[in-house]
Coordinates of C-alpha atoms and ligand atoms in Angstrom, one line a residue:
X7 CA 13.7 -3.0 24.1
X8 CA 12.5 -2.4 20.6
X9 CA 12.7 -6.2 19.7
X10 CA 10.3 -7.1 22.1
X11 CA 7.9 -5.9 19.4
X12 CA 8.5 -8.8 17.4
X13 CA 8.3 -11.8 19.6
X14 CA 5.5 -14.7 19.7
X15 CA 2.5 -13.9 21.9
X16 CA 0.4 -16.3 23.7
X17 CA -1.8 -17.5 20.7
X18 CA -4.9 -15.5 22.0
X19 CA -8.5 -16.5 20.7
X20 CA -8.8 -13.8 17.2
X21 CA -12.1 -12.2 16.6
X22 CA -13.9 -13.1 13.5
X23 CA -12.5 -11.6 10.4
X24 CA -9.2 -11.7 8.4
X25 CA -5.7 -10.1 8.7
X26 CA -4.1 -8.8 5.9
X27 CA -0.1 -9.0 6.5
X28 CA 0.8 -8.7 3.1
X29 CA 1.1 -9.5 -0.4
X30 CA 3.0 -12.8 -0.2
X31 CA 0.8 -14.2 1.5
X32 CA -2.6 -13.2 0.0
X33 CA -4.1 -15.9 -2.4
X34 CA -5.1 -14.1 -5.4
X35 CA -8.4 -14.8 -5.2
X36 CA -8.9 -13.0 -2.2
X37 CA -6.8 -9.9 -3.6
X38 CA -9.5 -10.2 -6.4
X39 CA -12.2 -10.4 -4.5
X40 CA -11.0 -7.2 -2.3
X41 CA -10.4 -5.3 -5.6
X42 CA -14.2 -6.3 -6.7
X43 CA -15.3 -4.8 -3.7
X44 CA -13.4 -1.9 -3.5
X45 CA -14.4 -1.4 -6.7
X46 CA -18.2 -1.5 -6.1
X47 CA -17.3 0.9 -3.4
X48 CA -15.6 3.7 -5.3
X49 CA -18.9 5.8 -6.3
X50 CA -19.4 5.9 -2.6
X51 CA -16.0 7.9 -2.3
X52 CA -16.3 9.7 -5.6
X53 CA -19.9 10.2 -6.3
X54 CA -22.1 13.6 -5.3
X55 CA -24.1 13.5 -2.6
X56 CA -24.0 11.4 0.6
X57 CA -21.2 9.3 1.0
X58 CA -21.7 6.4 3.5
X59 CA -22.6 2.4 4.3
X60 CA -23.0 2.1 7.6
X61 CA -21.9 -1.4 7.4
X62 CA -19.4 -1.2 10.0
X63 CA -21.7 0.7 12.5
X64 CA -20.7 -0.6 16.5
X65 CA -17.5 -2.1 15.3
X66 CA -14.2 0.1 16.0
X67 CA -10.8 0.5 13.9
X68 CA -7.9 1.6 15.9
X69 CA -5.7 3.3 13.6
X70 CA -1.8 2.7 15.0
X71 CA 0.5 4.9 13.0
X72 CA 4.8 4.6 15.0
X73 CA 5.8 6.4 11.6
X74 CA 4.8 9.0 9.4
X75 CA 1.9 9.3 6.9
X76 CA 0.0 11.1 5.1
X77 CA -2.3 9.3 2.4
X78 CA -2.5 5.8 4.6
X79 CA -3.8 7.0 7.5
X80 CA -6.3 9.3 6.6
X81 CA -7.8 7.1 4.3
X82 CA -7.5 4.1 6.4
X83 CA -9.9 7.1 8.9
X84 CA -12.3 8.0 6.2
X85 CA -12.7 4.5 4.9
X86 CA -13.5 3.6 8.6
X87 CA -15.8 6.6 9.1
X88 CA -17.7 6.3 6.0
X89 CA -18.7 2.6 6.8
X90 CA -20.2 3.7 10.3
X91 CA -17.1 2.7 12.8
X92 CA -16.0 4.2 15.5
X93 CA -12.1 5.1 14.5
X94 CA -9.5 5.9 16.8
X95 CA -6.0 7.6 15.9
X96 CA -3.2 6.8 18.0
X97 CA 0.0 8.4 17.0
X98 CA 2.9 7.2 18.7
X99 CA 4.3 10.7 19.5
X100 CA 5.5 12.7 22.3
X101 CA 2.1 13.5 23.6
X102 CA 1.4 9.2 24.2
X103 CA 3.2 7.0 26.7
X104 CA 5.7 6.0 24.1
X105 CA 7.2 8.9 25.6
X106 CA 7.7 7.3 28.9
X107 CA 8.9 4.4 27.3
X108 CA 6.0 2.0 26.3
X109 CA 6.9 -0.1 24.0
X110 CA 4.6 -0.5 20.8
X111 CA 3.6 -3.9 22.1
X112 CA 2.5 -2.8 24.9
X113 CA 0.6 0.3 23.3
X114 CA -1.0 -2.0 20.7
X115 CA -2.1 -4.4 24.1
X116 CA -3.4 -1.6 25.4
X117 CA -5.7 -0.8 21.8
X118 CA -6.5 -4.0 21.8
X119 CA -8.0 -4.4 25.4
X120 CA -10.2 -1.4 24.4
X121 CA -12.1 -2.9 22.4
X122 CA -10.6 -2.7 18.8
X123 CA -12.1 -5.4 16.1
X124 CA -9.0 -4.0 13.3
X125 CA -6.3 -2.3 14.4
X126 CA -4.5 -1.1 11.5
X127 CA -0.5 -1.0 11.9
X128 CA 2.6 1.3 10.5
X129 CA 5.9 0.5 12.4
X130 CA 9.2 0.7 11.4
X131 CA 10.1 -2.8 12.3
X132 CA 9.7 -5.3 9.6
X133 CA 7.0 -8.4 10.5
X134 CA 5.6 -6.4 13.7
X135 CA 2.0 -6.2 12.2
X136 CA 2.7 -10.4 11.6
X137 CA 3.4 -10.4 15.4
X138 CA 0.8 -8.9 16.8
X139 CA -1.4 -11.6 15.6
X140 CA -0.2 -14.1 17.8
X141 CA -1.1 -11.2 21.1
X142 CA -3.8 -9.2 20.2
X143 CA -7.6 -10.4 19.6
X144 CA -8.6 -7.6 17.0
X145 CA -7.4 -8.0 14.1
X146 CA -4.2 -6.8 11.8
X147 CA -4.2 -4.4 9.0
X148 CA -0.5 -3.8 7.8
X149 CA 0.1 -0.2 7.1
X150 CA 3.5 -0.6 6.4
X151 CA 6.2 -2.5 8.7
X152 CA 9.8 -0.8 7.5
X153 CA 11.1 -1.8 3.8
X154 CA 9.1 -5.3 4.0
X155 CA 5.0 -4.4 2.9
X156 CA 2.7 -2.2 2.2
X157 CA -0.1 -4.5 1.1
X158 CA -3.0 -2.0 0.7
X159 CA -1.0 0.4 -1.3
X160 CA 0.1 -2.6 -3.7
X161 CA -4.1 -3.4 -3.9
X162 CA -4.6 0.4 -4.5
X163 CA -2.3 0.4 -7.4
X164 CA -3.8 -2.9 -9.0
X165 CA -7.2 -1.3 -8.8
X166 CA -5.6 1.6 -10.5
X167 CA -4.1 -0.6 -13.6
X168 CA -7.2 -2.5 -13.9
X169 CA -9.3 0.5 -14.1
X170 CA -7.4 2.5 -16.6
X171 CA -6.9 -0.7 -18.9
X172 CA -10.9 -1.2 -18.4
X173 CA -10.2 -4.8 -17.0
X174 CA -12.0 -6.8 -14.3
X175 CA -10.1 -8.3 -11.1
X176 CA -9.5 -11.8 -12.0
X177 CA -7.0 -14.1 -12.0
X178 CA -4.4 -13.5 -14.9
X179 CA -6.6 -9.8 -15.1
X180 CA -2.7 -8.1 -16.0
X181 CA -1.3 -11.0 -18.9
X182 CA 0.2 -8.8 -21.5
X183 CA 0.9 -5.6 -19.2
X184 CA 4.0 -4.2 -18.3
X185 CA 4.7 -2.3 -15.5
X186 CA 8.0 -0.6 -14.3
X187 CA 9.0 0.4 -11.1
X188 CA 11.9 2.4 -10.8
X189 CA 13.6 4.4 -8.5
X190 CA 14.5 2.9 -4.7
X191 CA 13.3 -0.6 -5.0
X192 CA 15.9 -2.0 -2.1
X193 CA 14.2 0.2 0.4
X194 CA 10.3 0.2 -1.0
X195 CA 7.9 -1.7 0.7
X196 CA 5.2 -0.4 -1.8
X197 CA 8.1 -1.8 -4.4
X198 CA 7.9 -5.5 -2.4
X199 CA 4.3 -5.7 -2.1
X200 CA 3.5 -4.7 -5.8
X201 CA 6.2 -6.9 -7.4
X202 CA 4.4 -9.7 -5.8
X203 CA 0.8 -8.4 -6.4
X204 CA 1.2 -7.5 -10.0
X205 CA 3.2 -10.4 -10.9
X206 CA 0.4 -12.9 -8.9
X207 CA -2.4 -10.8 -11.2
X208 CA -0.3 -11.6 -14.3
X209 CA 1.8 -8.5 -15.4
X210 CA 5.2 -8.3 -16.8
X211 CA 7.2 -6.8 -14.1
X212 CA 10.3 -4.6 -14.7
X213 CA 12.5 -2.8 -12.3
X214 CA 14.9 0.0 -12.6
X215 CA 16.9 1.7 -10.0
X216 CA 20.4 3.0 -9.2
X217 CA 23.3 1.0 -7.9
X218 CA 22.2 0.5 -4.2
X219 CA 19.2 0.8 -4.4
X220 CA 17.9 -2.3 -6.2
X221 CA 19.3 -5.6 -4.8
X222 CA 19.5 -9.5 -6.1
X223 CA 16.6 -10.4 -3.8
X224 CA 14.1 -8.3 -5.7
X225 CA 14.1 -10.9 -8.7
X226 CA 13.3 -13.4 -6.2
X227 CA 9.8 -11.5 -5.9
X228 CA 9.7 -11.8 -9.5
X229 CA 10.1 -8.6 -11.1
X230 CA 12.9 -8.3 -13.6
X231 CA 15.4 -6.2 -13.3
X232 CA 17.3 -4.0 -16.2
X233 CA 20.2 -1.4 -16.2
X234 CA 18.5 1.9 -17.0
X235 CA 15.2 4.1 -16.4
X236 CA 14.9 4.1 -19.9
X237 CA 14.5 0.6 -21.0
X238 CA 12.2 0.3 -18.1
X239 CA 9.9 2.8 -19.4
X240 CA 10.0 1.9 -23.2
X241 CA 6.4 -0.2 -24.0
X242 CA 5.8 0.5 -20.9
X243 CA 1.9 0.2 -19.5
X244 CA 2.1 1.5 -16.4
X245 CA 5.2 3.4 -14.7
X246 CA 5.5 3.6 -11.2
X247 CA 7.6 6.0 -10.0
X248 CA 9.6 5.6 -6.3
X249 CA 11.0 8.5 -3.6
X250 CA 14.6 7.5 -2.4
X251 CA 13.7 5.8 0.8
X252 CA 16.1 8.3 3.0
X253 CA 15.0 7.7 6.6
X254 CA 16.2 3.9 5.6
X255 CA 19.6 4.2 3.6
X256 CA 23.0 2.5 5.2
X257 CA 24.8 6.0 6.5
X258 CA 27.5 4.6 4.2
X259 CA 25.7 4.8 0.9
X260 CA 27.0 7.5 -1.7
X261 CA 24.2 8.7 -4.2
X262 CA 24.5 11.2 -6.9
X263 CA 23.2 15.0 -6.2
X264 CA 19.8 16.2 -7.2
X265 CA 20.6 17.2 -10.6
X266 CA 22.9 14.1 -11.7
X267 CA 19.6 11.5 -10.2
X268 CA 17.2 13.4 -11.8
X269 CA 18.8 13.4 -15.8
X270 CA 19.3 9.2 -15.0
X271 CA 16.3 8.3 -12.9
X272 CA 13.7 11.2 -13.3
X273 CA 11.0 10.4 -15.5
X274 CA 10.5 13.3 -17.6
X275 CA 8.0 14.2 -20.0
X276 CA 11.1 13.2 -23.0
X277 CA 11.0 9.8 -21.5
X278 CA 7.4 9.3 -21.1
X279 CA 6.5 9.4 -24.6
X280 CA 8.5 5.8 -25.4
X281 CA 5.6 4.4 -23.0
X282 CA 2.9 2.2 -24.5
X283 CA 0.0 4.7 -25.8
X284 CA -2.2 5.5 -23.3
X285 CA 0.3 4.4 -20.7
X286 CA -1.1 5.6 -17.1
X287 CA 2.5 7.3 -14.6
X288 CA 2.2 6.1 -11.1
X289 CA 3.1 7.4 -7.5
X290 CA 2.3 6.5 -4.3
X291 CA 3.3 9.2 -2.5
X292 CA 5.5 11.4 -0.9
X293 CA 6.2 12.6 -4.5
X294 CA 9.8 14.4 -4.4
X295 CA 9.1 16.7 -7.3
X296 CA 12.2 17.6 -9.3
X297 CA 14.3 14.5 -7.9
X298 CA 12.3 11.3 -9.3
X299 CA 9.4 12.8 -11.0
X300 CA 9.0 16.1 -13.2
X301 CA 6.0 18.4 -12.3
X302 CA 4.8 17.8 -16.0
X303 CA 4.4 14.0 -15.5
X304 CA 2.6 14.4 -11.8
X305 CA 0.7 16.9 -13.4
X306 CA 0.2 15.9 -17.1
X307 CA -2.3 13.7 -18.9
X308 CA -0.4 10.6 -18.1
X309 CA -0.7 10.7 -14.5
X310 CA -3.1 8.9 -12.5
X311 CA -1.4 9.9 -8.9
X312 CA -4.5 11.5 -7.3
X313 CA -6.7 8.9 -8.8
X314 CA -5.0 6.5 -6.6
X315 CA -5.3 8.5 -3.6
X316 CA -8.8 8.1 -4.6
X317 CA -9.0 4.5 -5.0
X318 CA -7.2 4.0 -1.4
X319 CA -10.3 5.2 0.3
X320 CA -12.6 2.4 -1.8
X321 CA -9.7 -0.7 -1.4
X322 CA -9.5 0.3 2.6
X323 CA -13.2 0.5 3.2
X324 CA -13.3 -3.1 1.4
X325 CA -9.9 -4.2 3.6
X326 CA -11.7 -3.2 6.5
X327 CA -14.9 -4.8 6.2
X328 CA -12.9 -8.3 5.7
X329 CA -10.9 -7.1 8.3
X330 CA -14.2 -6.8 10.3
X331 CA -15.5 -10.2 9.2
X332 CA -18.4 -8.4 7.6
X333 CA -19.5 -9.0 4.1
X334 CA -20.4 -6.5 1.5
X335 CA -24.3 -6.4 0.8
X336 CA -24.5 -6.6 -2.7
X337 CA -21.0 -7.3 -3.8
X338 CA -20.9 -11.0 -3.6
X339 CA -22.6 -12.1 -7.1
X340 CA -20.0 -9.5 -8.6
X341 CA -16.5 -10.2 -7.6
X342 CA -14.5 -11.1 -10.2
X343 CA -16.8 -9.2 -12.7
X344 CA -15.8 -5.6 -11.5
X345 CA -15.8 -2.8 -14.3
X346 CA -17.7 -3.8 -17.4
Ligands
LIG424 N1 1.8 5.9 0.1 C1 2.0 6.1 1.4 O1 2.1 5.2 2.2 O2 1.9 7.4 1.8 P1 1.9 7.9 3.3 O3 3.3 7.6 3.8 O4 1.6 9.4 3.2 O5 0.8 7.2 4.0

């Protein structure tokens, strides 16, 4: 029974390190000092030459992907190979035991008697990552659990802010910014976990989306929400762009075709320009070109979607080391300096 998945466990003894369930409950300090590291760490995914700090060398990541990605779980694999672990993949597909009816509970039991220090989560169910930390000794990495989180993605995109407004990861590092997020807020789990993040760093947080796809409870995270894409995107700072969250929409829910979504909620290159100068467009991927975003914006001047594909290889090598319970030689004097 797919419930099972969420249940209490036994209260096992954890291995040394941290989890990291989410954005609501990460202090800021420690989502600062994960951005300062991660941001020490990006010339070693960018720069020429060899790439690696072998930090995590003898420790293994098991890498436990029940849905589909692209972007998370190969950089969750290079972020864990480039610091020396051993990385497993496990797919829950039709060539596992999930196809003779294991439940993910059981398969994530099974990764953890193994051997795994992180095991790094996506699942449909919302809170399964927070449940495994009550069975399994490694510890949890949330990769995603349904519409609930997506912590690193939210880290990714702060780093991404920071860096383009040339500001260091400390408290209140966002005062004065605005951000909007627009598109399928309801369903987003990057939407959840950034509304708190960005909000906890500071920023003005405004949401836009059509009727069904925002809900009251978003405010409660502390965004703020307003009637149209456009007043969204005016002064904007920063525009994050969403994908209609199909594979978790009520059967009963009636949107507008392709052409009709894309004049009210597709930001255009028209609707760019009432963004702040030097105003960075956001994505995190699957982009639905044509629907939510024109291929001018993801491919213009504005857009800084590949850099944070980037900049999720540097925030996941520093999620794992804490993950890990290792430190970062060299990083320590620096957090909460990052870029100068
Ligand atoms: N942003 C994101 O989570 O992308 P993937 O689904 O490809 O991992």
């Amino acid at each position: 029974m797919r419930e099972a998945g969420v249940q209490n466990g036994p209260e096992v003894r954890r291995r040394p390190g941290r989890d990291l369930l989410g954005t609501a409950s990460l202090e800021v300090a420690d989502a600062c000092e994960i951005l300062a590291a991660a941001h020490y760490l990006t010339p070693m995914v960018t720069g020429d030459g060899r790439r690696t700090f072998p930090i995590l060398s003898g420790f293994t990541v098991i890498n436990m992907f029940n849905e589909p990605s692209t972007r998370t779980r190969t950089s969750f694999e290079l972020a864990g190979r480039r610091l020396g672990a051993d990385v497993i993949n496990f797919v829950g597909d039709a060539s596992t035991s999930v196809a003779k009816g294991e439940t993910p509970l059981d398969t994530a039991l099974t990764l953890d008697a193994m051997g795994g220090d992180a095991i790094v989560v996506r699942d449909r169910v919302e809170r399964f990552p927070h449940s495994l930390t009550s069975w399994l000794r490694a510890r949890i990495v949330n990769a995603g659990d349904g519409r609930n989180e997506h912590p690193t993605q939210a880290l990714l995109d702060a780093l991404t802010i920071l860096e383009a407004l040339d500001r260091r990861p400390v408290e209140n590092a966002l005062k004065g910014v605005k951000v909007a997020i627009c598109g399928d807020i309801r369903h987003g789990r990057v939407a959840h976990s950034n509304i708190r993040l960005l909000t906890a760093l500071g920023a003005e947080v405004v949401v836009a989306g059509p009727p069904g796809l925002v809900d009251a409870g978003t405010q409660n995270l502390g965004g703020r929400q307003v009637d149209s894409l456009d007043e969204a995107v005016a002064g904007a700072d920063a525009v994050m762009m969403l994908r209609i969250q199909r594979e978790r929409l009520p059967a009963d829910l009636k949107l507008p075709d392709v052409a009709s979504y894309h004049a009210a909620w597709g930001l255009t290159l028209a609707r760019t320009q009432t963004m702040a100068p030097g105003g960075i467009v956001m994505h995190p991927g699957p982009m639905n070109r044509g629907v939510e975003i024109s291929d001018e914006v993801a491919d213009g001047p504005r857009s800084r979607i590949r850099r944070q594909v980037t900049l999720g290889v540097a925030v996941r090598m520093a999620v794992l080391a804490r993950a890990c319970g290792v430190a970062l030689p060299g990083v320590e004097p620096q957090i909460g300096e990052g870029r100068r």
